[in-house]
C-alpha cells in the first residue's frame, strides 16, 4: 500500500507515524510545502518573546528523524498543486528546483491546514506587516525585531495567537495595541468571562480597541500607519494580523471533493471525504460540535492529532470513529490562565438549547494553606435536563485541572448535578475537600431542587428601585463602602438574624455579596423566615468586572480577580 499525505504538521505527521506503527510494509510519502514538519504552532509566539530559546525546539521531528525512526519519506518544500482522483495521482512541485512531477497513491490523506485571513484592502507586502502561522513566519518576525528594535506593535485580532503574541511583545518592552472587530477578546468565552481577560491585558499595559477593525496598513517614513474602518489611524513600528484562519482547500475544491462551511472539506466520522480513498484531517475539515451537534470549524492541535490517528487506523483497514470536537482550550494571559470547554451561552442560543448557568468563585486550594487564589467559574447546563453544556474558568492556579475534569464530565454525558458526586483528589496544597467542580454540582442541585433562586449580573440594574422589592447587600460595611450596586442597602450577613425586622415581609429580596456565597447563606436564612429571596450569581465581583469592562464603573475600584480572600 502506498499512502501520500499532503501536509506534515499536526494531523499529517501524526497519521504518518501511526500508519507506520500499524503497517511496516506501507510506503508513506509526506509532502510539506514549508521547510519544517511536525512543529509546534502553539509555541511560535513564545519563540518570538524568547521564552523558547532556540528555533530547533519548535520542531518535534525533522525529515531526517522521521526517516531514521519510521522510514517515512518526508519531503519539505514540496507543494502539491493538483489532485487527480480518477487516476490516483497528485502533481507536486519542488519549491527549490521549480520542477513538477506526478506521484501515485493508493490512499491519499489531506492535511493542508488553514491560511491566515488578510482583509482584501491590506497589502501583504508592506515592510513590517506580518502574519503568524508557520516557523518561517516566526523567524521573519524575530529577525525583524532583532534588526529594527521596534517600540510599538498593533495586533489585528483577539484570539489565541494575538493574546500570546501580545504578552511576548510586552515582555520585550514594546507598546502593544490589539484591534478587535467584535466587542470582546476570545470569542469562545462569553462576554462576562472575557471581561476578566480584558482586565488582565489592560493591567499589563496592552491597549484594547474593541469594536474596531483594521482596514489598511501604509508605510509612513520608516513606521506604519494602521488605518481603522472608522477613519482613525494608529502609528506602529510593526503590525501582525491574527484575524483567524480559513481552510486551505483549493486543491480539494479543484478535485471535486464535497465542501462545507467556508469551503472546508466535508468528512464522515471515519475522516473519509466524498471521494473514495481520500481522507482529510485538521484545520481544513468541517467537524461536529459534540455538545450542540452543529457543524463547526476548529483550529486546535488536539483534535487535529486525534483525527490523524483515526484516519491512519482506517487507511490501514481499521474502523476508528471521530466523535466530534468539544473545543476544550486553555491560554496563558500573563500571570493569569483562562480555559473553556463545550459551548458558551451564545452557542447554546444558536442551537436552540434553553440554557442556564451558575458562577462561583472557589479558591485554587484549601484557604488555610498559604497562596490560595480565587478563580471564577461559569458552568452552563440545559435547564430541563441539567445536561452539562460547557464551562469557562479564569484564575491563576489549578485552572487546567478543573477544566479537564469538566471536559471529561461533558464528554461522558454527565448531568450537572452529578458533579457533586465526583471523587476528586484532595490535599491542602492542591485543592479543597469540596473541590470547585463539586461546588458547581452543589449549586446546580440546589437550583434544580428549588432550594435556590438566582438572578444574574445583567439583571441587577433593571430591578425596580421604587421600594417594591428589597435590594440587600450582605457584605461588610468596609466592602460596601468600597463600592456597591446602586440602590442596594447594607446589612452584613453576621448581623442579618438580629436585624431581620428591618426587612418588609411580602417583598421579594434580591441579595448580593462578593462572590455569591454569603448572599446564598442569607437567602437560606430569609427563605426559612418566609421571604422570597434571590441570590446574585457570581456576586459583586462578576458584576463589577463586567461594568468596569464597559466603562460604567469607578476606575479607582480594582478588578475583583485581585481580591482573593473575601467571599
Coordinates of C-alpha atoms in Angstrom, one line a residue:
X1 CA 0.0 0.0 0.0
X2 CA 1.3 3.5 -0.9
X3 CA 0.0 6.4 1.1
X4 CA 0.6 10.0 0.1
X5 CA 0.0 12.7 2.8
X6 CA -0.4 16.4 1.9
X7 CA 0.8 18.4 4.9
X8 CA 3.3 17.3 7.5
X9 CA 2.4 19.3 10.7
X10 CA -0.1 18.1 13.3
X11 CA -2.6 15.8 11.6
X12 CA -0.3 14.7 8.8
X13 CA 2.7 13.9 10.9
X14 CA 0.6 12.0 13.4
X15 CA -1.1 10.0 10.7
X16 CA 2.2 9.1 9.1
X17 CA 3.7 7.8 12.3
X18 CA 0.5 5.9 13.1
X19 CA 0.4 4.2 9.7
X20 CA 4.0 3.0 10.1
X21 CA 3.2 1.5 13.5
X22 CA 0.2 -0.3 12.0
X23 CA 1.8 -1.4 8.7
X24 CA 5.6 -1.9 8.5
X25 CA 5.4 -2.5 4.7
X26 CA 3.4 0.6 3.7
X27 CA 5.1 3.2 1.6
X28 CA 4.4 6.6 3.1
X29 CA 5.4 9.9 1.4
X30 CA 4.6 13.2 3.0
X31 CA 4.7 16.5 1.0
X32 CA 5.1 19.7 3.1
X33 CA 5.4 23.0 1.3
X34 CA 7.1 24.7 4.3
X35 CA 10.6 23.9 5.4
X36 CA 9.6 22.2 8.6
X37 CA 7.5 19.3 9.7
X38 CA 5.8 18.3 13.0
X39 CA 6.3 21.7 14.5
X40 CA 4.5 23.3 17.5
X41 CA 2.2 26.1 16.1
X42 CA 1.2 26.9 19.6
X43 CA 4.8 27.6 20.7
X44 CA 5.5 30.2 17.9
X45 CA 4.7 33.3 19.9
X46 CA 6.9 32.1 22.8
X47 CA 10.0 31.9 20.5
X48 CA 9.4 35.5 19.4
X49 CA 9.4 36.6 23.0
X50 CA 12.5 34.5 23.9
X51 CA 10.7 32.1 26.3
X52 CA 11.7 29.3 23.8
X53 CA 15.3 30.0 23.2
X54 CA 16.2 28.0 20.1
X55 CA 14.2 27.6 16.8
X56 CA 15.1 23.9 16.8
X57 CA 13.0 23.5 20.0
X58 CA 9.9 24.3 17.9
X59 CA 10.2 21.2 15.8
X60 CA 9.3 17.9 17.4
X61 CA 10.7 15.9 14.4
X62 CA 12.7 16.5 11.3
X63 CA 12.6 14.8 7.9
X64 CA 15.8 13.0 8.9
X65 CA 14.4 11.8 12.2
X66 CA 11.2 10.6 10.5
X67 CA 13.2 8.6 8.1
X68 CA 15.6 7.2 10.7
X69 CA 12.8 6.2 13.1
X70 CA 9.9 5.3 10.8
X71 CA 11.3 5.1 7.3
X72 CA 8.8 7.7 6.2
X73 CA 9.7 9.9 3.2
X74 CA 9.2 13.5 4.4
X75 CA 9.7 15.9 1.6
X76 CA 9.8 19.5 2.7
X77 CA 9.4 22.5 0.4
X78 CA 7.3 20.3 -1.9
X79 CA 3.9 21.7 -2.8
X80 CA 1.1 19.5 -4.1
X81 CA -0.5 21.6 -6.9
X82 CA -3.3 19.3 -8.1
X83 CA -5.1 16.1 -7.2
X84 CA -6.3 13.7 -9.9
X85 CA -8.7 11.2 -8.2
X86 CA -9.6 9.5 -11.5
X87 CA -6.0 8.2 -11.9
X88 CA -5.0 8.3 -8.3
X89 CA -2.1 10.7 -8.7
X90 CA -1.1 14.1 -7.4
X91 CA 1.0 16.8 -9.1
X92 CA 3.9 18.0 -7.0
X93 CA 6.2 21.0 -7.4
X94 CA 9.6 21.3 -5.8
X95 CA 9.9 24.8 -4.4
X96 CA 13.7 24.7 -4.6
X97 CA 14.1 23.4 -8.2
X98 CA 10.8 24.5 -9.7
X99 CA 10.4 21.1 -11.2
X100 CA 7.0 19.3 -11.2
X101 CA 6.3 15.6 -11.2
X102 CA 3.4 13.1 -10.7
X103 CA 3.1 10.9 -7.7
X104 CA 0.7 8.0 -7.5
X105 CA -1.1 6.8 -4.4
X106 CA -3.4 4.0 -3.2
X107 CA -4.7 6.2 -0.3
X108 CA -4.4 10.0 -0.1
X109 CA -4.6 12.0 3.2
X110 CA -5.2 15.7 3.0
X111 CA -3.9 17.8 6.0
X112 CA -3.3 21.2 4.3
X113 CA -4.2 23.2 7.4
X114 CA -5.5 26.7 7.1
X115 CA -4.2 30.1 6.0
X116 CA -4.2 33.4 7.8
X117 CA -7.0 35.8 7.0
X118 CA -6.0 39.2 5.5
X119 CA -8.5 41.8 4.5
X120 CA -8.5 42.4 0.8
X121 CA -7.7 46.0 1.3
X122 CA -4.4 45.2 3.1
X123 CA -1.2 44.9 1.1
X124 CA 0.7 41.9 2.5
X125 CA 4.0 43.2 1.0
X126 CA 4.2 46.3 3.3
X127 CA 7.5 46.0 5.3
X128 CA 6.8 45.4 9.0
X129 CA 3.5 43.7 8.3
X130 CA 3.3 40.0 9.3
X131 CA 1.1 37.0 9.8
X132 CA 2.0 34.2 12.2
X133 CA 1.2 30.7 11.1
X134 CA 4.5 28.9 10.3
X135 CA 8.0 28.6 11.6
X136 CA 9.1 30.8 8.7
X137 CA 6.7 33.5 9.8
X138 CA 8.1 33.3 13.3
X139 CA 11.7 33.6 12.1
X140 CA 10.8 36.6 10.0
X141 CA 9.2 38.4 12.9
X142 CA 12.0 37.6 15.3
X143 CA 14.6 38.7 12.8
X144 CA 12.7 41.9 12.2
X145 CA 12.6 42.6 15.9
X146 CA 16.3 41.9 16.4
X147 CA 17.3 44.1 13.5
X148 CA 14.9 47.0 13.8
X149 CA 14.1 47.1 17.6
X150 CA 10.5 48.2 17.2
X151 CA 9.0 50.0 20.1
X152 CA 5.3 49.6 19.2
X153 CA 3.1 47.0 17.6
X154 CA -0.6 46.8 16.5
X155 CA -2.1 43.3 16.5
X156 CA -5.3 42.8 14.4
X157 CA -7.4 40.2 16.0
X158 CA -8.2 39.0 19.5
X159 CA -7.8 35.2 19.5
X160 CA -5.2 32.8 20.9
X161 CA -2.3 33.9 18.7
X162 CA -2.9 37.6 19.2
X163 CA -3.1 37.3 23.0
X164 CA 0.0 35.1 23.3
X165 CA 1.9 37.4 21.0
X166 CA 0.8 40.5 22.9
X167 CA 2.2 39.0 26.1
X168 CA 5.5 38.2 24.5
X169 CA 5.9 41.5 22.8
X170 CA 5.1 43.3 26.1
X171 CA 7.8 41.2 27.8
X172 CA 10.2 42.6 25.1
X173 CA 9.2 46.1 26.3
X174 CA 7.0 47.0 23.3
X175 CA 3.9 49.2 23.4
X176 CA 1.1 46.8 22.2
X177 CA -2.4 47.6 20.9
X178 CA -4.9 44.9 20.0
X179 CA -7.6 45.9 17.5
X180 CA -10.6 43.5 17.5
X181 CA -13.8 43.9 15.5
X182 CA -16.1 42.1 17.9
X183 CA -16.6 43.8 21.3
X184 CA -14.6 41.2 23.2
X185 CA -11.4 39.1 23.0
X186 CA -11.5 35.3 22.9
X187 CA -14.9 34.5 21.3
X188 CA -15.1 31.0 22.8
X189 CA -15.8 32.8 26.1
X190 CA -19.0 34.7 26.9
X191 CA -18.5 38.5 27.3
X192 CA -18.9 38.4 31.1
X193 CA -16.0 36.0 31.5
X194 CA -14.0 37.7 28.8
X195 CA -14.1 40.9 31.0
X196 CA -11.6 39.3 33.3
X197 CA -9.3 38.6 30.4
X198 CA -9.6 42.2 29.3
X199 CA -8.8 43.5 32.7
X200 CA -5.6 41.4 32.9
X201 CA -4.5 42.5 29.5
X202 CA -5.0 46.2 30.4
X203 CA -3.3 45.8 33.7
X204 CA -0.2 44.5 31.9
X205 CA -0.2 47.5 29.6
X206 CA -1.9 46.1 26.5
X207 CA -4.3 48.7 24.9
X208 CA -7.6 47.2 23.6
X209 CA -9.6 48.7 20.8
X210 CA -12.6 46.5 20.8
X211 CA -15.4 47.0 18.3
X212 CA -12.9 48.3 15.7
X213 CA -11.5 46.8 12.5
X214 CA -8.2 47.3 10.6
X215 CA -8.9 48.4 7.0
X216 CA -5.4 49.1 5.7
X217 CA -1.7 49.5 6.6
X218 CA 0.5 52.1 5.0
X219 CA 4.3 52.9 5.2
X220 CA 4.9 56.2 7.0
X221 CA 8.6 57.2 7.0
X222 CA 10.0 54.1 8.5
X223 CA 7.0 53.2 10.5
X224 CA 3.4 52.2 9.8
X225 CA 0.0 53.8 9.7
X226 CA -2.6 51.3 10.7
X227 CA -5.9 52.5 9.2
X228 CA -9.1 51.7 11.1
X229 CA -12.5 51.3 9.5
X230 CA -13.9 54.3 11.5
X231 CA -11.3 56.6 9.9
X232 CA -8.8 56.7 12.7
X233 CA -5.2 55.7 12.3
X234 CA -2.7 54.2 14.7
X235 CA 1.1 54.6 14.5
X236 CA 3.2 51.4 14.9
X237 CA 6.6 50.1 14.1
X238 CA 5.2 46.6 13.2
X239 CA 1.8 45.0 12.6
X240 CA 0.7 41.4 12.9
X241 CA -2.6 40.2 11.5
X242 CA -4.1 37.4 13.7
X243 CA -7.7 37.7 12.5
X244 CA -8.1 33.9 12.3
X245 CA -7.7 31.4 9.6
X246 CA -9.7 30.0 6.7
X247 CA -9.4 26.4 5.5
X248 CA -6.7 25.9 2.8
X249 CA -8.8 23.8 0.5
X250 CA -8.3 25.0 -3.1
X251 CA -6.9 21.5 -4.0
X252 CA -9.9 19.7 -2.6
X253 CA -12.2 22.1 -4.4
X254 CA -10.5 21.7 -7.8
X255 CA -10.5 17.9 -7.3
X256 CA -14.3 17.9 -6.8
X257 CA -14.4 17.0 -3.1
X258 CA -17.6 18.0 -1.3
X259 CA -17.1 21.2 0.7
X260 CA -18.9 22.7 3.7
X261 CA -18.5 25.7 6.0
X262 CA -16.2 28.3 4.5
X263 CA -15.2 25.8 1.8
X264 CA -13.9 23.3 4.4
X265 CA -13.7 19.7 3.5
X266 CA -16.7 17.6 4.5
X267 CA -15.7 14.3 6.1
X268 CA -17.6 11.5 7.8
X269 CA -16.7 10.1 11.3
X270 CA -14.0 7.9 9.7
X271 CA -12.4 11.1 8.3
X272 CA -13.3 10.0 4.7
X273 CA -14.1 12.6 2.1
X274 CA -16.7 12.3 -0.6
X275 CA -14.2 10.8 -2.9
X276 CA -13.1 7.1 -2.3
X277 CA -9.7 6.6 -0.7
X278 CA -9.2 10.3 0.0
X279 CA -9.2 11.2 3.7
X280 CA -8.8 14.7 5.3
X281 CA -8.0 15.9 8.8
X282 CA -7.1 19.1 10.8
X283 CA -7.9 22.7 10.3
X284 CA -9.2 22.1 6.8
X285 CA -12.1 19.9 7.7
X286 CA -15.6 20.6 9.0
X287 CA -16.4 18.7 12.2
X288 CA -19.4 18.3 14.5
X289 CA -19.5 20.2 17.8
X290 CA -20.1 17.3 20.1
X291 CA -22.4 19.2 22.5
X292 CA -24.6 21.2 20.2
X293 CA -24.4 18.9 17.1
X294 CA -23.7 21.9 14.9
X295 CA -21.2 21.9 12.1
X296 CA -18.1 23.9 13.1
X297 CA -14.5 24.7 12.2
X298 CA -11.9 24.3 15.0
X299 CA -8.2 25.2 14.6
X300 CA -6.9 23.3 17.6
X301 CA -3.9 20.9 17.8
X302 CA -5.6 18.3 19.9
X303 CA -8.5 17.5 17.5
X304 CA -6.1 17.5 14.5
X305 CA -3.8 14.9 16.2
X306 CA -6.8 12.7 17.1
X307 CA -8.2 12.9 13.6
X308 CA -4.8 12.0 12.1
X309 CA -4.7 8.9 14.2
X310 CA -8.3 7.9 13.3
X311 CA -7.6 8.4 9.6
X312 CA -4.5 6.3 9.8
X313 CA -6.4 3.5 11.5
X314 CA -9.0 3.4 8.7
X315 CA -6.4 3.7 6.0
X316 CA -4.8 0.6 7.5
X317 CA -8.1 -1.3 7.5
X318 CA -9.4 -0.4 10.9
X319 CA -12.7 1.1 12.0
X320 CA -12.0 4.2 14.2
X321 CA -14.6 6.9 14.6
X322 CA -14.3 10.6 15.4
X323 CA -16.9 11.6 18.0
X324 CA -16.8 15.4 17.3
X325 CA -15.0 18.3 18.9
X326 CA -15.8 19.8 22.2
X327 CA -13.5 22.8 21.8
X328 CA -11.5 22.4 25.0
X329 CA -8.8 25.0 25.2
X330 CA -6.6 27.0 27.6
X331 CA -4.5 30.1 27.3
X332 CA -1.9 31.9 29.5
X333 CA -2.8 35.6 29.9
X334 CA 0.4 37.0 31.6
X335 CA 0.1 35.6 35.1
X336 CA -3.5 34.5 34.7
X337 CA -5.0 31.4 33.0
X338 CA -8.3 31.2 31.1
X339 CA -9.8 28.0 29.9
X340 CA -13.0 26.8 28.2
X341 CA -14.8 23.6 27.2
X342 CA -18.1 22.8 25.5
X343 CA -20.3 25.6 24.2
X344 CA -21.0 29.1 25.6
X345 CA -24.3 30.8 26.1
X346 CA -24.3 32.3 22.7
X347 CA -23.7 28.9 21.0
X348 CA -26.5 27.3 23.1
X349 CA -28.9 30.0 22.0
X350 CA -28.0 29.5 18.3
X351 CA -28.6 25.8 18.8
X352 CA -32.0 26.4 20.3
X353 CA -31.0 25.0 23.7
X354 CA -32.6 26.5 26.8
X355 CA -29.6 27.0 29.0
X356 CA -29.0 28.3 32.5
X357 CA -25.7 29.0 34.2
X358 CA -24.1 29.3 37.6
X359 CA -21.0 31.3 38.6
X360 CA -18.8 30.5 41.6
X361 CA -15.5 31.9 43.0
X362 CA -13.7 29.0 44.7
X363 CA -10.1 29.1 45.9
X364 CA -7.4 27.3 44.0
X365 CA -6.7 25.1 47.0
X366 CA -7.6 25.0 50.7
X367 CA -7.9 28.5 52.0
X368 CA -5.9 27.9 55.1
X369 CA -2.9 26.7 53.1
X370 CA -0.7 29.6 52.0
X371 CA -1.1 31.0 48.5
X372 CA -4.7 30.2 47.7
X373 CA -6.1 32.4 45.0
X374 CA -9.6 32.9 43.6
X375 CA -10.8 31.5 40.3
X376 CA -14.0 32.5 38.6
X377 CA -16.0 29.6 37.2
X378 CA -19.0 29.6 34.9
X379 CA -20.8 26.4 34.3
X380 CA -23.6 26.2 31.6
X381 CA -26.2 23.5 31.6
X382 CA -29.6 22.7 29.9
X383 CA -32.5 23.8 32.1
X384 CA -34.9 20.9 31.6
X385 CA -32.4 18.0 31.9
X386 CA -29.4 19.5 33.7
X387 CA -27.2 18.2 30.9
X388 CA -23.8 19.8 31.1
X389 CA -23.1 22.1 28.1
X390 CA -19.9 24.0 28.8
X391 CA -17.7 25.7 31.3
X392 CA -15.4 28.7 31.4
X393 CA -12.8 29.4 34.1
X394 CA -10.4 32.3 34.7
X395 CA -7.9 32.4 37.5
X396 CA -4.3 31.5 38.4
X397 CA -3.6 28.0 39.8
X398 CA -5.4 24.8 39.1
X399 CA -7.4 26.1 36.1
X400 CA -6.2 23.3 33.9
X401 CA -7.2 20.6 36.4
X402 CA -10.8 22.0 36.8
X403 CA -11.4 22.5 33.1
X404 CA -10.2 19.0 32.3
X405 CA -12.5 17.4 34.9
X406 CA -15.4 19.4 33.5
X407 CA -14.5 18.5 29.9
X408 CA -14.4 14.8 30.9
X409 CA -17.8 15.1 32.6
X410 CA -19.3 16.7 29.4
X411 CA -17.7 14.0 27.2
X412 CA -19.2 11.3 29.4
X413 CA -22.7 12.8 29.1
X414 CA -23.0 13.6 32.8
X415 CA -25.6 15.8 34.2
X416 CA -24.5 18.9 36.1
X417 CA -25.9 17.7 39.3
X418 CA -23.7 14.6 39.1
X419 CA -20.6 16.9 39.5
X420 CA -21.3 16.8 43.3
X421 CA -20.6 13.1 43.3
X422 CA -17.2 13.1 41.7
X423 CA -14.4 11.7 43.9
X424 CA -11.5 14.0 43.2
X425 CA -8.1 14.2 44.7
X426 CA -7.6 16.5 47.6
X427 CA -4.7 17.7 49.7
X428 CA -4.4 21.3 51.1
X429 CA -1.7 22.4 48.6
X430 CA -3.7 21.3 45.6
X431 CA -7.4 21.6 46.1
X432 CA -10.2 21.7 48.7
X433 CA -12.1 18.9 50.3
X434 CA -15.1 20.2 48.4
X435 CA -13.5 20.8 45.0
X436 CA -14.6 23.6 42.8
X437 CA -16.2 21.1 40.5
X438 CA -18.1 19.5 43.4
X439 CA -19.3 23.0 44.4
X440 CA -20.7 23.7 41.0
X441 CA -22.7 20.5 41.3
X442 CA -24.0 21.5 44.7
X443 CA -25.2 24.9 43.4
X444 CA -26.9 23.4 40.4
X445 CA -28.6 20.8 42.5
X446 CA -29.9 23.5 44.8
X447 CA -31.4 25.3 41.8
X448 CA -32.8 22.1 40.3
X449 CA -34.4 21.2 43.7
X450 CA -35.9 24.7 44.1
X451 CA -33.8 25.5 47.2
X452 CA -32.0 28.3 45.4
X453 CA -33.3 31.1 43.2
X454 CA -30.9 33.3 41.4
X455 CA -30.6 36.4 39.3
X456 CA -27.7 37.5 37.2
X457 CA -25.4 40.5 36.7
X458 CA -27.2 41.7 33.7
X459 CA -30.5 41.9 35.6
X460 CA -29.1 43.8 38.6
X461 CA -29.5 47.3 37.1
X462 CA -33.0 46.6 35.8
X463 CA -34.5 45.7 39.2
X464 CA -37.1 48.3 40.4
X465 CA -35.8 51.0 42.8
X466 CA -39.3 52.1 43.8
X467 CA -39.5 50.1 47.0
X468 CA -41.5 47.2 45.7
X469 CA -38.5 44.9 46.2
X470 CA -35.8 44.7 48.8
X471 CA -32.2 45.1 47.5
X472 CA -29.8 43.7 50.0
X473 CA -26.0 43.7 50.2
X474 CA -24.8 41.4 52.9
X475 CA -21.0 42.2 52.7
X476 CA -19.2 44.0 55.5
X477 CA -19.5 47.8 55.9
X478 CA -15.9 48.2 54.6
X479 CA -16.6 46.2 51.4
X480 CA -19.9 48.0 50.9
X481 CA -18.2 51.4 51.3
X482 CA -15.5 50.5 48.7
X483 CA -18.2 50.0 46.1
X484 CA -21.7 48.7 45.7
X485 CA -24.6 48.4 43.3
X486 CA -26.7 51.5 43.3
X487 CA -29.9 51.0 45.4
X488 CA -28.8 48.1 47.5
X489 CA -28.8 48.6 51.2
X490 CA -26.3 47.1 53.5
X491 CA -26.9 44.6 56.3
X492 CA -23.8 42.4 56.9
X493 CA -24.6 38.7 56.9
X494 CA -23.5 38.2 60.5
X495 CA -26.0 40.8 61.7
X496 CA -28.9 39.6 59.5
X497 CA -30.7 37.5 62.0
X498 CA -30.8 40.3 64.6
X499 CA -31.8 42.9 62.0
X500 CA -34.3 40.8 60.0
X501 CA -37.0 43.1 61.3
X502 CA -35.7 45.9 59.1
X503 CA -36.9 43.9 56.1
X504 CA -40.5 44.2 55.0
X505 CA -42.4 40.9 54.7
X506 CA -44.1 40.3 51.4
X507 CA -41.4 41.9 49.3
X508 CA -39.0 39.8 47.2
X509 CA -35.4 40.1 48.4
X510 CA -32.5 40.3 46.0
X511 CA -29.3 39.6 47.8
X512 CA -25.7 40.2 46.8
X513 CA -22.2 39.6 48.3
X514 CA -18.8 39.5 46.9
X515 CA -18.9 36.1 45.2
X516 CA -22.4 34.7 45.8
X517 CA -21.6 32.5 48.9
X518 CA -22.6 34.8 51.8
X519 CA -25.7 36.0 49.9
X520 CA -26.7 32.4 49.4
X521 CA -26.5 31.8 53.2
X522 CA -28.6 35.0 53.6
X523 CA -31.2 33.6 51.2
X524 CA -31.3 30.3 53.2
X525 CA -32.0 32.4 56.4
X526 CA -34.6 34.6 54.8
X527 CA -36.4 31.8 52.9
X528 CA -37.0 29.9 56.1
X529 CA -38.4 33.1 57.6
X530 CA -41.0 33.4 54.8
X531 CA -39.1 35.7 52.4
X532 CA -39.0 35.1 48.6
X533 CA -35.2 35.5 48.1
X534 CA -33.0 35.6 45.1
X535 CA -29.2 35.4 45.0
X536 CA -26.9 37.3 42.7
X537 CA -25.0 34.5 40.9
X538 CA -21.3 35.4 40.7
X539 CA -21.7 38.2 43.2
X540 CA -20.4 41.8 43.1
X541 CA -17.0 40.6 41.8
X542 CA -18.5 39.5 38.5
X543 CA -20.9 42.4 38.3
X544 CA -18.1 44.9 38.8
X545 CA -15.8 43.2 36.3
X546 CA -18.4 43.5 33.6
X547 CA -19.3 47.1 34.5
X548 CA -15.6 48.1 34.5
X549 CA -15.1 46.5 31.2
X550 CA -17.8 48.5 29.6
X551 CA -16.6 51.7 31.2
X552 CA -19.6 52.0 33.6
X553 CA -17.7 51.8 36.9
X554 CA -15.4 53.9 39.1
X555 CA -11.9 53.3 37.7
X556 CA -10.5 53.6 41.3
X557 CA -12.0 50.2 42.2
X558 CA -9.6 47.3 41.4
X559 CA -10.5 44.3 39.3
X560 CA -12.1 41.7 41.5
X561 CA -9.7 39.0 40.5
X562 CA -7.0 40.6 42.7
X563 CA -9.3 40.5 45.8
X564 CA -8.9 36.8 46.6
X565 CA -9.9 36.4 50.3
X566 CA -13.5 37.7 50.5
X567 CA -16.5 35.6 49.7

